[in-house]
């Protein structure tokens, strides 16, 4: 009888070890995947600018404010914004751009970042930033 109880105890301990091992493995796996979290990048090039919109899809309501502003800009300048691309990247590859929060809008000219906007912003704020930056640097965008 005592041997039977001891055997059950050993099985219980082995089961706990396996559960602990599985739990630790899952934690390690999910934390390592976190560094490779996918970021969506919307890119377009009005005039001599490159505009990058980065989103990690963590705040759809806020991201929609940025997207509505980009759509309004496209509606106002259809010929200049006819080639919008959607790609994916990782947080690791974006560290050099110094983006601390998402969504983020980065405007680049001649390889230099000339404007950034990230986090909490209204559609109006984003649209003003896009128009001011692009029109302020070069008045080549004209509504069609």
Short mmCIF file of N, CA and C in Angstrom, two decimals:
data_model
loop_
_atom_site.label_atom_id
_atom_site.label_comp_id
_atom_site.label_asym_id
_atom_site.label_seq_id
_atom_site.Cartn_x
_atom_site.Cartn_y
_atom_site.Cartn_z
N UNK A 1 0.81 -1.19 0.00
CA UNK A 1 0.00 0.00 0.00
C UNK A 1 0.86 1.26 0.00
N UNK A 2 1.94 1.26 0.82
CA UNK A 2 2.82 2.41 0.90
C UNK A 2 3.54 2.64 -0.43
N UNK A 3 3.93 1.57 -1.11
CA UNK A 3 4.59 1.68 -2.41
C UNK A 3 3.65 2.30 -3.43
N UNK A 4 2.39 1.94 -3.35
CA UNK A 4 1.39 2.48 -4.27
C UNK A 4 1.22 4.00 -4.06
N UNK A 5 1.21 4.45 -2.82
CA UNK A 5 1.09 5.87 -2.50
C UNK A 5 2.33 6.62 -2.97
N UNK A 6 3.51 6.05 -2.75
CA UNK A 6 4.76 6.67 -3.18
C UNK A 6 4.80 6.79 -4.69
N UNK A 7 4.35 5.76 -5.39
CA UNK A 7 4.34 5.80 -6.85
C UNK A 7 3.40 6.91 -7.35
N UNK A 8 2.26 7.09 -6.71
CA UNK A 8 1.33 8.15 -7.09
C UNK A 8 1.95 9.52 -6.83
N UNK A 9 2.71 9.64 -5.73
CA UNK A 9 3.38 10.89 -5.41
C UNK A 9 4.41 11.24 -6.48
N UNK A 10 5.17 10.24 -6.91
CA UNK A 10 6.19 10.45 -7.95
C UNK A 10 5.51 10.87 -9.24
N UNK A 11 4.41 10.23 -9.60
CA UNK A 11 3.68 10.61 -10.82
C UNK A 11 3.17 12.04 -10.72
N UNK A 12 2.69 12.41 -9.53
CA UNK A 12 2.20 13.77 -9.31
C UNK A 12 3.33 14.79 -9.44
N UNK A 13 4.50 14.48 -8.89
CA UNK A 13 5.66 15.36 -8.99
C UNK A 13 6.11 15.48 -10.44
N UNK A 14 6.17 14.36 -11.15
CA UNK A 14 6.56 14.40 -12.57
C UNK A 14 5.57 15.23 -13.39
N UNK A 15 4.30 15.10 -13.07
CA UNK A 15 3.28 15.88 -13.78
C UNK A 15 3.48 17.37 -13.52
N UNK A 16 3.79 17.73 -12.27
CA UNK A 16 4.05 19.13 -11.93
C UNK A 16 5.27 19.65 -12.68
N UNK A 17 6.31 18.83 -12.76
CA UNK A 17 7.52 19.24 -13.48
C UNK A 17 7.21 19.50 -14.95
N UNK A 18 6.44 18.60 -15.56
CA UNK A 18 6.10 18.78 -16.96
C UNK A 18 5.26 20.03 -17.17
N UNK A 19 4.31 20.24 -16.29
CA UNK A 19 3.48 21.45 -16.41
C UNK A 19 4.32 22.71 -16.23
N UNK A 20 5.25 22.68 -15.29
CA UNK A 20 6.15 23.82 -15.09
C UNK A 20 7.01 24.03 -16.33
N UNK A 21 7.55 22.93 -16.87
CA UNK A 21 8.38 23.01 -18.07
C UNK A 21 7.59 23.60 -19.24
N UNK A 22 6.37 23.11 -19.43
CA UNK A 22 5.53 23.60 -20.53
C UNK A 22 5.21 25.09 -20.33
N UNK A 23 4.88 25.48 -19.11
CA UNK A 23 4.57 26.88 -18.82
C UNK A 23 5.77 27.78 -19.10
N UNK A 24 6.93 27.39 -18.60
CA UNK A 24 8.15 28.19 -18.82
C UNK A 24 8.47 28.27 -20.31
N UNK A 25 8.31 27.16 -21.01
CA UNK A 25 8.57 27.16 -22.46
C UNK A 25 7.64 28.11 -23.19
N UNK A 26 6.37 28.10 -22.83
CA UNK A 26 5.42 29.01 -23.47
C UNK A 26 5.75 30.47 -23.18
N UNK A 27 6.13 30.76 -21.95
CA UNK A 27 6.50 32.13 -21.60
C UNK A 27 7.71 32.57 -22.41
N UNK A 28 8.72 31.72 -22.49
CA UNK A 28 9.92 32.07 -23.26
C UNK A 28 9.59 32.24 -24.74
N UNK A 29 8.75 31.38 -25.26
CA UNK A 29 8.37 31.47 -26.67
C UNK A 29 7.62 32.76 -26.96
N UNK A 30 6.66 33.10 -26.12
CA UNK A 30 5.89 34.32 -26.38
C UNK A 30 6.71 35.58 -26.18
N UNK A 31 7.62 35.59 -25.22
CA UNK A 31 8.44 36.79 -25.04
C UNK A 31 9.45 36.95 -26.15
N UNK A 32 9.94 35.85 -26.69
CA UNK A 32 10.88 35.97 -27.81
C UNK A 32 10.15 36.41 -29.07
N UNK A 33 8.91 36.02 -29.23
CA UNK A 33 8.13 36.45 -30.39
C UNK A 33 7.73 37.91 -30.28
N UNK A 34 7.65 38.42 -29.07
CA UNK A 34 7.28 39.81 -28.87
C UNK A 34 8.25 40.77 -29.53
N UNK A 35 9.55 40.45 -29.51
CA UNK A 35 10.55 41.30 -30.15
C UNK A 35 10.38 41.29 -31.66
N UNK A 36 9.73 40.27 -32.19
CA UNK A 36 9.53 40.17 -33.63
C UNK A 36 8.09 40.49 -34.00
N UNK A 37 7.45 41.30 -33.18
CA UNK A 37 6.07 41.68 -33.45
C UNK A 37 5.99 42.38 -34.80
N UNK A 38 4.98 42.02 -35.55
CA UNK A 38 4.80 42.57 -36.88
C UNK A 38 4.22 43.98 -36.82
N UNK A 39 4.84 44.85 -37.58
CA UNK A 39 4.37 46.23 -37.73
C UNK A 39 3.98 46.41 -39.20
N UNK A 40 2.79 46.93 -39.43
CA UNK A 40 2.38 47.22 -40.81
C UNK A 40 2.87 48.61 -41.18
N UNK A 41 3.33 48.72 -42.43
CA UNK A 41 3.87 49.99 -42.92
C UNK A 41 3.12 50.37 -44.19
N UNK A 42 2.50 51.53 -44.16
CA UNK A 42 1.83 52.09 -45.33
C UNK A 42 2.76 53.16 -45.87
N UNK A 43 3.15 53.05 -47.14
CA UNK A 43 4.13 53.96 -47.72
C UNK A 43 3.57 54.62 -48.97
N UNK A 44 3.82 55.92 -49.10
CA UNK A 44 3.49 56.61 -50.34
C UNK A 44 4.49 57.74 -50.53
N UNK A 45 4.60 58.22 -51.78
CA UNK A 45 5.63 59.19 -52.11
C UNK A 45 5.08 60.38 -52.89
N UNK A 46 4.51 61.37 -52.19
CA UNK A 46 4.10 62.58 -52.89
C UNK A 46 5.32 63.46 -53.17
N UNK A 47 5.42 63.96 -54.37
CA UNK A 47 6.55 64.82 -54.78
C UNK A 47 7.87 64.15 -54.46
N UNK A 48 8.75 64.83 -53.77
CA UNK A 48 10.06 64.27 -53.42
C UNK A 48 10.10 63.75 -51.99
N UNK A 49 8.96 63.37 -51.45
CA UNK A 49 8.86 62.92 -50.07
C UNK A 49 8.54 61.44 -50.01
N UNK A 50 8.91 60.82 -48.91
CA UNK A 50 8.47 59.47 -48.60
C UNK A 50 7.69 59.60 -47.29
N UNK A 51 6.49 59.07 -47.28
CA UNK A 51 5.67 59.11 -46.08
C UNK A 51 5.46 57.67 -45.62
N UNK A 52 5.75 57.43 -44.34
CA UNK A 52 5.61 56.10 -43.75
C UNK A 52 4.61 56.18 -42.60
N UNK A 53 3.62 55.31 -42.64
CA UNK A 53 2.68 55.19 -41.54
C UNK A 53 2.89 53.82 -40.93
N UNK A 54 3.26 53.79 -39.65
CA UNK A 54 3.54 52.55 -38.94
C UNK A 54 2.43 52.25 -37.95
N UNK A 55 1.95 51.00 -37.94
CA UNK A 55 0.93 50.60 -36.99
C UNK A 55 1.17 49.17 -36.51
N UNK A 56 0.94 48.97 -35.22
CA UNK A 56 1.03 47.62 -34.67
C UNK A 56 -0.35 47.05 -34.37
N UNK A 57 -1.37 47.73 -34.81
CA UNK A 57 -2.78 47.34 -34.66
C UNK A 57 -3.20 47.17 -33.20
N UNK A 58 -2.60 47.94 -32.32
CA UNK A 58 -2.96 47.83 -30.90
C UNK A 58 -4.06 48.81 -30.50
N UNK A 59 -4.29 49.84 -31.33
CA UNK A 59 -5.31 50.83 -31.01
C UNK A 59 -6.06 51.22 -32.29
N UNK A 60 -7.00 50.37 -32.72
CA UNK A 60 -7.69 50.61 -34.00
C UNK A 60 -8.36 51.98 -34.11
N UNK A 61 -8.94 52.47 -33.03
CA UNK A 61 -9.63 53.76 -33.09
C UNK A 61 -8.65 54.89 -33.41
N UNK A 62 -7.51 54.89 -32.75
CA UNK A 62 -6.49 55.91 -32.99
C UNK A 62 -5.87 55.75 -34.37
N UNK A 63 -5.60 54.51 -34.77
CA UNK A 63 -5.02 54.26 -36.09
C UNK A 63 -5.96 54.73 -37.20
N UNK A 64 -7.26 54.60 -36.97
CA UNK A 64 -8.23 55.07 -37.96
C UNK A 64 -8.16 56.57 -38.17
N UNK A 65 -7.82 57.33 -37.14
CA UNK A 65 -7.66 58.79 -37.29
C UNK A 65 -6.55 59.09 -38.30
N UNK A 66 -5.44 58.38 -38.18
CA UNK A 66 -4.32 58.56 -39.11
C UNK A 66 -4.74 58.12 -40.51
N UNK A 67 -5.40 56.97 -40.61
CA UNK A 67 -5.78 56.45 -41.92
C UNK A 67 -6.81 57.35 -42.61
N UNK A 68 -7.73 57.91 -41.86
CA UNK A 68 -8.71 58.84 -42.45
C UNK A 68 -8.01 60.08 -43.00
N UNK A 69 -7.00 60.57 -42.30
CA UNK A 69 -6.25 61.74 -42.77
C UNK A 69 -5.49 61.40 -44.06
N UNK A 70 -4.89 60.23 -44.11
CA UNK A 70 -4.17 59.80 -45.32
C UNK A 70 -5.15 59.66 -46.48
N UNK A 71 -6.33 59.10 -46.21
CA UNK A 71 -7.34 58.96 -47.25
C UNK A 71 -7.82 60.32 -47.75
N UNK A 72 -8.02 61.27 -46.85
CA UNK A 72 -8.40 62.63 -47.26
C UNK A 72 -7.32 63.26 -48.13
N UNK A 73 -6.07 63.08 -47.75
CA UNK A 73 -4.96 63.61 -48.55
C UNK A 73 -4.97 62.99 -49.94
N UNK A 74 -5.21 61.68 -49.99
CA UNK A 74 -5.27 60.99 -51.29
C UNK A 74 -6.43 61.51 -52.12
N UNK A 75 -7.57 61.77 -51.49
CA UNK A 75 -8.72 62.31 -52.22
C UNK A 75 -8.45 63.72 -52.75
N UNK A 76 -7.67 64.51 -52.02
CA UNK A 76 -7.33 65.87 -52.46
C UNK A 76 -6.24 65.89 -53.51
N UNK A 77 -5.36 64.91 -53.49
CA UNK A 77 -4.22 64.86 -54.42
C UNK A 77 -4.11 63.47 -55.05
N UNK A 78 -5.11 63.06 -55.83
CA UNK A 78 -5.13 61.68 -56.33
C UNK A 78 -3.95 61.30 -57.22
N UNK A 79 -3.50 62.20 -58.07
CA UNK A 79 -2.41 61.82 -58.99
C UNK A 79 -1.07 61.71 -58.27
N UNK A 80 -0.87 62.48 -57.21
CA UNK A 80 0.40 62.41 -56.48
C UNK A 80 0.45 61.22 -55.53
N UNK A 81 -0.72 60.71 -55.14
CA UNK A 81 -0.78 59.61 -54.19
C UNK A 81 -1.41 58.37 -54.81
N UNK A 82 -1.04 58.09 -56.05
CA UNK A 82 -1.65 56.95 -56.73
C UNK A 82 -0.97 55.62 -56.42
N UNK A 83 0.18 55.64 -55.77
CA UNK A 83 0.90 54.40 -55.49
C UNK A 83 1.15 54.26 -53.99
N UNK A 84 0.17 53.71 -53.30
CA UNK A 84 0.31 53.48 -51.86
C UNK A 84 0.60 51.99 -51.66
N UNK A 85 1.66 51.70 -50.90
CA UNK A 85 2.06 50.31 -50.68
C UNK A 85 1.89 49.93 -49.22
N UNK A 86 1.51 48.67 -48.99
CA UNK A 86 1.41 48.13 -47.64
C UNK A 86 2.42 47.01 -47.51
N UNK A 87 3.31 47.13 -46.53
CA UNK A 87 4.32 46.11 -46.27
C UNK A 87 4.32 45.81 -44.77
N UNK A 88 5.18 44.88 -44.37
CA UNK A 88 5.33 44.55 -42.96
C UNK A 88 6.79 44.59 -42.58
N UNK A 89 7.04 44.92 -41.33
CA UNK A 89 8.39 44.92 -40.78
C UNK A 89 8.30 44.50 -39.32
N UNK A 90 9.41 44.55 -38.60
CA UNK A 90 9.41 44.19 -37.18
C UNK A 90 9.84 45.39 -36.35
N UNK A 91 9.51 45.35 -35.08
CA UNK A 91 9.92 46.42 -34.17
C UNK A 91 11.44 46.56 -34.17
N UNK A 92 12.12 45.42 -34.21
CA UNK A 92 13.59 45.42 -34.19
C UNK A 92 14.16 46.25 -35.34
N UNK A 93 13.58 46.10 -36.53
CA UNK A 93 14.11 46.83 -37.68
C UNK A 93 13.74 48.32 -37.66
N UNK A 94 12.79 48.70 -36.82
CA UNK A 94 12.38 50.11 -36.74
C UNK A 94 13.13 50.89 -35.66
N UNK A 95 13.96 50.23 -34.89
CA UNK A 95 14.66 50.93 -33.80
C UNK A 95 15.50 52.09 -34.31
N UNK A 96 16.04 51.97 -35.50
CA UNK A 96 16.89 53.05 -36.03
C UNK A 96 16.08 54.30 -36.36
N UNK A 97 14.79 54.17 -36.54
CA UNK A 97 13.92 55.33 -36.81
C UNK A 97 13.46 56.01 -35.52
N UNK A 98 13.81 55.45 -34.39
CA UNK A 98 13.46 56.00 -33.06
C UNK A 98 11.96 56.20 -32.89
N UNK A 99 11.19 55.22 -33.23
CA UNK A 99 9.75 55.28 -33.04
C UNK A 99 9.42 54.65 -31.69
N UNK A 100 8.88 55.45 -30.79
CA UNK A 100 8.62 54.98 -29.43
C UNK A 100 7.19 54.50 -29.24
N UNK A 101 6.25 55.06 -30.00
CA UNK A 101 4.86 54.63 -29.85
C UNK A 101 4.17 54.57 -31.21
N UNK A 102 3.10 53.80 -31.24
CA UNK A 102 2.35 53.58 -32.47
C UNK A 102 0.92 54.02 -32.24
N UNK A 103 0.25 54.44 -33.27
CA UNK A 103 0.71 54.59 -34.64
C UNK A 103 1.69 55.75 -34.76
N UNK A 104 2.42 55.72 -35.86
CA UNK A 104 3.41 56.78 -36.10
C UNK A 104 3.43 57.13 -37.58
N UNK A 105 3.63 58.41 -37.84
CA UNK A 105 3.74 58.93 -39.19
C UNK A 105 5.12 59.57 -39.30
N UNK A 106 5.90 59.14 -40.29
CA UNK A 106 7.25 59.67 -40.48
C UNK A 106 7.34 60.18 -41.91
N UNK A 107 7.80 61.43 -42.06
CA UNK A 107 7.95 62.03 -43.39
C UNK A 107 9.43 62.26 -43.63
N UNK A 108 9.90 61.73 -44.76
CA UNK A 108 11.32 61.76 -45.10
C UNK A 108 11.51 62.47 -46.43
N UNK A 109 12.57 63.28 -46.51
CA UNK A 109 12.95 63.93 -47.77
C UNK A 109 14.46 63.82 -47.92
N UNK A 110 14.89 63.36 -49.07
CA UNK A 110 16.31 63.19 -49.36
C UNK A 110 17.02 62.37 -48.28
N UNK A 111 16.34 61.32 -47.79
CA UNK A 111 16.95 60.44 -46.81
C UNK A 111 16.94 60.94 -45.38
N UNK A 112 16.44 62.16 -45.16
CA UNK A 112 16.42 62.75 -43.82
C UNK A 112 14.97 62.84 -43.31
N UNK A 113 14.77 62.46 -42.07
CA UNK A 113 13.45 62.60 -41.46
C UNK A 113 13.20 64.08 -41.19
N UNK A 114 12.13 64.61 -41.79
CA UNK A 114 11.84 66.03 -41.60
C UNK A 114 10.65 66.26 -40.67
N UNK A 115 9.86 65.20 -40.44
CA UNK A 115 8.71 65.36 -39.57
C UNK A 115 8.25 64.00 -39.04
N UNK A 116 7.78 64.02 -37.77
CA UNK A 116 7.24 62.81 -37.14
C UNK A 116 6.01 63.18 -36.34
N UNK A 117 5.08 62.25 -36.29
CA UNK A 117 3.90 62.39 -35.45
C UNK A 117 3.56 60.99 -34.97
N UNK A 118 3.39 60.82 -33.67
CA UNK A 118 3.05 59.48 -33.18
C UNK A 118 2.12 59.57 -31.98
N UNK A 119 1.45 58.46 -31.74
CA UNK A 119 0.55 58.38 -30.59
C UNK A 119 -0.75 59.13 -30.82
N UNK A 120 -1.26 59.71 -29.75
CA UNK A 120 -2.56 60.38 -29.75
C UNK A 120 -2.57 61.58 -30.70
N UNK A 121 -3.43 61.53 -31.70
CA UNK A 121 -3.59 62.64 -32.65
C UNK A 121 -4.94 62.49 -33.34
N UNK A 122 -5.56 63.61 -33.64
CA UNK A 122 -6.83 63.57 -34.35
C UNK A 122 -6.57 63.53 -35.85
N UNK A 123 -7.60 63.21 -36.60
CA UNK A 123 -7.51 63.21 -38.06
C UNK A 123 -7.07 64.58 -38.55
N UNK A 124 -7.62 65.63 -37.95
CA UNK A 124 -7.28 67.00 -38.34
C UNK A 124 -5.81 67.29 -38.10
N UNK A 125 -5.29 66.87 -36.94
CA UNK A 125 -3.87 67.09 -36.63
C UNK A 125 -2.96 66.38 -37.63
N UNK A 126 -3.32 65.14 -37.94
CA UNK A 126 -2.50 64.36 -38.88
C UNK A 126 -2.55 64.99 -40.26
N UNK A 127 -3.74 65.37 -40.71
CA UNK A 127 -3.88 65.98 -42.03
C UNK A 127 -3.13 67.30 -42.12
N UNK A 128 -3.20 68.12 -41.07
CA UNK A 128 -2.44 69.38 -41.05
C UNK A 128 -0.95 69.11 -41.15
N UNK A 129 -0.47 68.11 -40.42
CA UNK A 129 0.96 67.77 -40.45
C UNK A 129 1.37 67.33 -41.85
N UNK A 130 0.56 66.50 -42.47
CA UNK A 130 0.88 66.04 -43.82
C UNK A 130 0.90 67.21 -44.80
N UNK A 131 -0.15 68.02 -44.78
CA UNK A 131 -0.22 69.15 -45.72
C UNK A 131 0.86 70.18 -45.45
N UNK A 132 1.07 70.52 -44.19
CA UNK A 132 2.08 71.52 -43.83
C UNK A 132 3.47 71.07 -44.23
N UNK A 133 3.79 69.84 -43.93
CA UNK A 133 5.12 69.33 -44.23
C UNK A 133 5.36 69.27 -45.73
N UNK A 134 4.44 68.65 -46.43
CA UNK A 134 4.62 68.48 -47.87
C UNK A 134 4.49 69.81 -48.60
N UNK A 135 3.46 70.59 -48.31
CA UNK A 135 3.29 71.88 -48.98
C UNK A 135 4.28 72.92 -48.50
N UNK A 136 4.68 72.85 -47.25
CA UNK A 136 5.63 73.81 -46.69
C UNK A 136 7.01 73.66 -47.28
N UNK A 137 7.43 72.44 -47.53
CA UNK A 137 8.76 72.19 -48.07
C UNK A 137 8.80 72.41 -49.58
N UNK A 138 7.70 72.05 -50.24
CA UNK A 138 7.68 72.16 -51.69
C UNK A 138 6.23 72.29 -52.14
N UNK A 139 5.89 73.31 -52.82
CA UNK A 139 4.52 73.55 -53.25
C UNK A 139 4.16 72.82 -54.54
N UNK A 140 4.62 71.61 -54.70
CA UNK A 140 4.36 70.92 -55.96
C UNK A 140 3.08 70.10 -55.92
N UNK A 141 2.46 69.94 -54.76
CA UNK A 141 1.19 69.23 -54.71
C UNK A 141 0.08 70.21 -55.05
N UNK A 142 -0.73 69.84 -56.00
CA UNK A 142 -1.88 70.68 -56.31
C UNK A 142 -3.08 69.78 -56.49
N UNK A 143 -4.21 70.18 -55.99
CA UNK A 143 -5.42 69.37 -56.06
C UNK A 143 -5.87 69.22 -57.50
N UNK A 144 -6.32 68.01 -57.80
CA UNK A 144 -6.84 67.73 -59.15
C UNK A 144 -8.32 67.59 -59.10
#
